[in-house]
Amino acid sequence: MTVEELAPPVSAPDRAAPGALAHRAALSQLRDATGILGLDEGMYRLLATPRRSLTVSVPLRRENGRVEVYSGYRVQHNLTRGPGKGGVRFHPDSDIDEVTALAMWMTWKCALLGLPYGGAKGGIAIDPRGLTLSEKERLTRRYTQEILPFIGPDKDIPAPDVNTDESTMAWMMDTYSVNAGYSVHGATTGKPLTVGGSNGRAGATSRGVVLAALDAMRHSHLDPTGRTIAVQGFGKVGAGAARFFADEGCRVVAVSDISGGCYRAAGLDIPELEAWVAGGESLASYPNADAITNRELLGLDVDVLVPAAMDGVLTADNAGDVRARMIVEGANGPTSPEADAILQSNGVTVVPDILANAGGVVVSYLEWVQNLQAFSWTSAEVDRKLCVFMQNASRSVWALAGEKSLTLRRAAHVIGVGQVAEAHEARGLFP
């Protein structure tokens, strides 16, 4: 059975929908990994099929009294290695296909990092920029109520993602706790420190991106000092990554977001740029750099390109324009399989998403462990543990890639998929 046959059918006008493309990419990567591992068709189908997919109606009463209804999703792709783990995003393009792909990638990511989790993901198809704070809270609480029977510290633990943050997780944790009758801090991760959050969680994904990039530079015999960096996506992950790169002595020459970007060959002042954006200004209007488009940023002649926004930004249409020596995927699924093939043929090293952006789920795991033990670690202790997880996973991926002459993406998926398949074999099939 082909990837196309297993993937859910879509009508012709929807065939290019981002979610469908992401799902097909995830299935293609899984098919490739199971082929290398020599797994049979039954195991492929078991790993390709989500354990549970939930679509819910999320009604919201707006401030003017009007009721609007949105679609919400939660997919638990695999629970064989532990409870589900994955973010919740609020984005107008979210659909069941996208959430399924993201949940699948989370499964391999957790297995690759050695975390005792399966993969899950959630989302609401909405643009939250038009919501007031109280509307966003009501939306979050209603969504949580709808998926409540399927989540919890031993079942499925949500975390922040695109357009959600620590406040979102606090609301979800509180909604769960109200229904339980007592505080359950481990019901979510990525929370504020005052309600069970972890030191070091806010910048963990960004920190992991930079750790993965630095390790890739070492393997490529590149001194990080002065290396040029371009970051596509200047949100939570991208802005933090730019700051950490600058701290490591790299030269961040370009950043962009949905409105456009800016470029300065001598390097950007990242704290100044963050303050500029926080004041409501656009990156393109930043006075101390030249305005560029997102497409121009992807084609810059830099040492490292970091796609840190949404999935599907590097495609067959623009992969040939990439002149970076290395791509470090801060976003989930930013590179299509067709783009991957082009980048490989052009000699571009790609550090895959399930390794590069795993810092967030690592520190989410550390937060969950602290919640279960009613204990806390300092920021320095959390960072040390994060470094160990990232270094061990990176070492394994680079070693397998060298041993089997695989790309880093194929090596990472072989390790992650292999771990999950081994767990299935060990547990057996009930009944």
mmCIF file of N, CA and C in Angstrom, residues 1 6 26-27 29-51 77-78 80-81 104 107-108 413-414 416-429:
data_model
loop_
_atom_site.group_PDB
_atom_site.id
_atom_site.type_symbol
_atom_site.label_atom_id
_atom_site.label_comp_id
_atom_site.label_asym_id
_atom_site.label_seq_id
_atom_site.Cartn_x
_atom_site.Cartn_y
_atom_site.Cartn_z
ATOM 1 N N MET A 1 0.849 -1.195 0.000
ATOM 2 C CA MET A 1 0.000 0.000 0.000
ATOM 3 C C MET A 1 0.879 1.238 0.000
ATOM 4 N N LEU A 6 -2.687 5.203 1.905
ATOM 5 C CA LEU A 6 -2.929 5.215 3.345
ATOM 6 C C LEU A 6 -3.394 6.571 3.831
ATOM 7 N N ALA A 26 5.046 13.366 6.421
ATOM 8 C CA ALA A 26 5.288 12.521 7.589
ATOM 9 C C ALA A 26 5.192 11.044 7.234
ATOM 10 N N LEU A 27 4.198 10.682 6.416
ATOM 11 C CA LEU A 27 4.051 9.291 6.002
ATOM 12 C C LEU A 27 5.201 8.853 5.107
ATOM 13 N N GLN A 29 8.289 9.984 5.206
ATOM 14 C CA GLN A 29 9.456 9.784 6.069
ATOM 15 C C GLN A 29 9.347 8.478 6.845
ATOM 16 N N LEU A 30 8.136 8.162 7.311
ATOM 17 C CA LEU A 30 7.927 6.908 8.024
ATOM 18 C C LEU A 30 8.165 5.719 7.101
ATOM 19 N N ARG A 31 7.629 5.779 5.881
ATOM 20 C CA ARG A 31 7.821 4.685 4.925
ATOM 21 C C ARG A 31 9.312 4.457 4.666
ATOM 22 N N ASP A 32 10.052 5.537 4.512
ATOM 23 C CA ASP A 32 11.487 5.450 4.265
ATOM 24 C C ASP A 32 12.195 4.795 5.443
ATOM 25 N N ALA A 33 11.850 5.224 6.673
ATOM 26 C CA ALA A 33 12.503 4.681 7.868
ATOM 27 C C ALA A 33 12.175 3.204 8.062
ATOM 28 N N THR A 34 10.927 2.813 7.856
ATOM 29 C CA THR A 34 10.569 1.401 8.033
ATOM 30 C C THR A 34 11.251 0.542 6.979
ATOM 31 N N GLY A 35 11.461 1.097 5.783
ATOM 32 C CA GLY A 35 12.188 0.358 4.752
ATOM 33 C C GLY A 35 13.631 0.101 5.146
ATOM 34 N N ILE A 36 14.298 1.122 5.682
ATOM 35 C CA ILE A 36 15.693 0.966 6.116
ATOM 36 C C ILE A 36 15.781 -0.032 7.269
ATOM 37 N N LEU A 37 14.792 0.013 8.165
ATOM 38 C CA LEU A 37 14.784 -0.876 9.324
ATOM 39 C C LEU A 37 14.347 -2.294 8.980
ATOM 40 N N GLY A 38 13.770 -2.484 7.790
ATOM 41 C CA GLY A 38 13.299 -3.799 7.397
ATOM 42 C C GLY A 38 12.015 -4.214 8.100
ATOM 43 N N LEU A 39 11.200 -3.252 8.497
ATOM 44 C CA LEU A 39 9.941 -3.561 9.171
ATOM 45 C C LEU A 39 8.880 -3.949 8.144
ATOM 46 N N ASP A 40 7.965 -4.808 8.539
ATOM 47 C CA ASP A 40 6.956 -5.284 7.588
ATOM 48 C C ASP A 40 5.798 -4.295 7.451
ATOM 49 N N GLU A 41 4.899 -4.608 6.529
ATOM 50 C CA GLU A 41 3.790 -3.703 6.226
ATOM 51 C C GLU A 41 2.859 -3.525 7.422
ATOM 52 N N GLY A 42 2.677 -4.591 8.195
ATOM 53 C CA GLY A 42 1.814 -4.478 9.363
ATOM 54 C C GLY A 42 2.356 -3.478 10.369
ATOM 55 N N MET A 43 3.662 -3.489 10.602
ATOM 56 C CA MET A 43 4.247 -2.528 11.527
ATOM 57 C C MET A 43 4.155 -1.115 10.961
ATOM 58 N N TYR A 44 4.376 -0.983 9.639
ATOM 59 C CA TYR A 44 4.236 0.353 9.042
ATOM 60 C C TYR A 44 2.840 0.904 9.271
ATOM 61 N N ARG A 45 1.829 0.093 9.015
ATOM 62 C CA ARG A 45 0.449 0.558 9.187
ATOM 63 C C ARG A 45 0.149 0.877 10.648
ATOM 64 N N LEU A 46 0.697 0.085 11.563
ATOM 65 C CA LEU A 46 0.503 0.332 12.990
ATOM 66 C C LEU A 46 1.096 1.672 13.387
ATOM 67 N N LEU A 47 2.301 1.967 12.859
ATOM 68 C CA LEU A 47 2.970 3.215 13.193
ATOM 69 C C LEU A 47 2.395 4.408 12.445
ATOM 70 N N ALA A 48 1.768 4.170 11.306
ATOM 71 C CA ALA A 48 1.222 5.262 10.504
ATOM 72 C C ALA A 48 -0.153 5.715 10.972
ATOM 73 N N THR A 49 -0.836 4.860 11.708
ATOM 74 C CA THR A 49 -2.229 5.132 12.083
ATOM 75 C C THR A 49 -2.297 5.699 13.499
ATOM 76 N N PRO A 50 -2.892 6.871 13.684
ATOM 77 C CA PRO A 50 -2.990 7.448 15.034
ATOM 78 C C PRO A 50 -3.796 6.558 15.970
ATOM 79 N N ARG A 51 -3.377 6.522 17.201
ATOM 80 C CA ARG A 51 -4.105 5.746 18.217
ATOM 81 C C ARG A 51 -5.485 6.348 18.451
ATOM 82 N N HIS A 77 -1.019 10.222 18.589
ATOM 83 C CA HIS A 77 -0.526 9.347 17.532
ATOM 84 C C HIS A 77 -0.094 7.988 18.056
ATOM 85 N N ASN A 78 0.667 7.969 19.154
ATOM 86 C CA ASN A 78 1.192 6.711 19.661
ATOM 87 C C ASN A 78 1.405 6.830 21.161
ATOM 88 N N THR A 80 2.579 3.974 23.027
ATOM 89 C CA THR A 80 3.259 2.738 23.410
ATOM 90 C C THR A 80 4.394 2.977 24.389
ATOM 91 N N ARG A 81 5.103 4.112 24.267
ATOM 92 C CA ARG A 81 6.253 4.376 25.131
ATOM 93 C C ARG A 81 5.898 5.255 26.333
ATOM 94 N N MET A 104 2.621 12.765 14.841
ATOM 95 C CA MET A 104 3.529 11.701 14.415
ATOM 96 C C MET A 104 4.986 12.115 14.607
ATOM 97 N N THR A 107 6.022 11.777 18.127
ATOM 98 C CA THR A 107 6.322 10.406 18.535
ATOM 99 C C THR A 107 7.789 10.081 18.298
ATOM 100 N N TRP A 108 8.271 10.378 17.080
ATOM 101 C CA TRP A 108 9.668 10.057 16.749
ATOM 102 C C TRP A 108 10.627 10.946 17.553
ATOM 103 N N HIS A 413 15.116 9.633 11.953
ATOM 104 C CA HIS A 413 13.855 8.888 11.871
ATOM 105 C C HIS A 413 14.075 7.392 12.075
ATOM 106 N N VAL A 414 15.170 6.866 11.593
ATOM 107 C CA VAL A 414 15.456 5.449 11.810
ATOM 108 C C VAL A 414 15.579 5.170 13.305
ATOM 109 N N GLY A 416 14.304 7.059 15.883
ATOM 110 C CA GLY A 416 13.024 7.275 16.545
ATOM 111 C C GLY A 416 12.005 6.206 16.223
ATOM 112 N N VAL A 417 11.834 5.915 14.933
ATOM 113 C CA VAL A 417 10.872 4.888 14.519
ATOM 114 C C VAL A 417 11.294 3.527 15.063
ATOM 115 N N GLY A 418 12.587 3.252 15.027
ATOM 116 C CA GLY A 418 13.074 1.975 15.534
ATOM 117 C C GLY A 418 12.772 1.776 17.009
ATOM 118 N N GLN A 419 12.927 2.827 17.805
ATOM 119 C CA GLN A 419 12.634 2.732 19.234
ATOM 120 C C GLN A 419 11.161 2.424 19.482
ATOM 121 N N VAL A 420 10.281 3.081 18.722
ATOM 122 C CA VAL A 420 8.843 2.862 18.904
ATOM 123 C C VAL A 420 8.456 1.461 18.441
ATOM 124 N N ALA A 421 9.003 1.032 17.302
ATOM 125 C CA ALA A 421 8.712 -0.317 16.810
ATOM 126 C C ALA A 421 9.182 -1.372 17.811
ATOM 127 N N GLU A 422 10.348 -1.148 18.395
ATOM 128 C CA GLU A 422 10.873 -2.095 19.395
ATOM 129 C C GLU A 422 9.958 -2.156 20.613
ATOM 130 N N ALA A 423 9.422 -1.008 21.020
ATOM 131 C CA ALA A 423 8.485 -0.990 22.152
ATOM 132 C C ALA A 423 7.210 -1.754 21.815
ATOM 133 N N HIS A 424 6.722 -1.605 20.575
ATOM 134 C CA HIS A 424 5.536 -2.366 20.154
ATOM 135 C C HIS A 424 5.813 -3.865 20.228
ATOM 136 N N GLU A 425 6.961 -4.280 19.726
ATOM 137 C CA GLU A 425 7.305 -5.690 19.743
ATOM 138 C C GLU A 425 7.399 -6.217 21.169
ATOM 139 N N ALA A 426 7.968 -5.409 22.064
ATOM 140 C CA ALA A 426 8.137 -5.847 23.456
ATOM 141 C C ALA A 426 6.791 -5.988 24.159
ATOM 142 N N ARG A 427 5.863 -5.065 23.887
ATOM 143 C CA ARG A 427 4.573 -5.079 24.562
ATOM 144 C C ARG A 427 3.620 -6.099 23.972
ATOM 145 N N GLY A 428 3.774 -6.381 22.678
ATOM 146 C CA GLY A 428 2.857 -7.285 22.010
ATOM 147 C C GLY A 428 1.554 -6.585 21.662
ATOM 148 N N LEU A 429 0.606 -7.362 21.144
ATOM 149 C CA LEU A 429 -0.667 -6.806 20.688
ATOM 150 C C LEU A 429 -1.790 -7.408 21.510
#
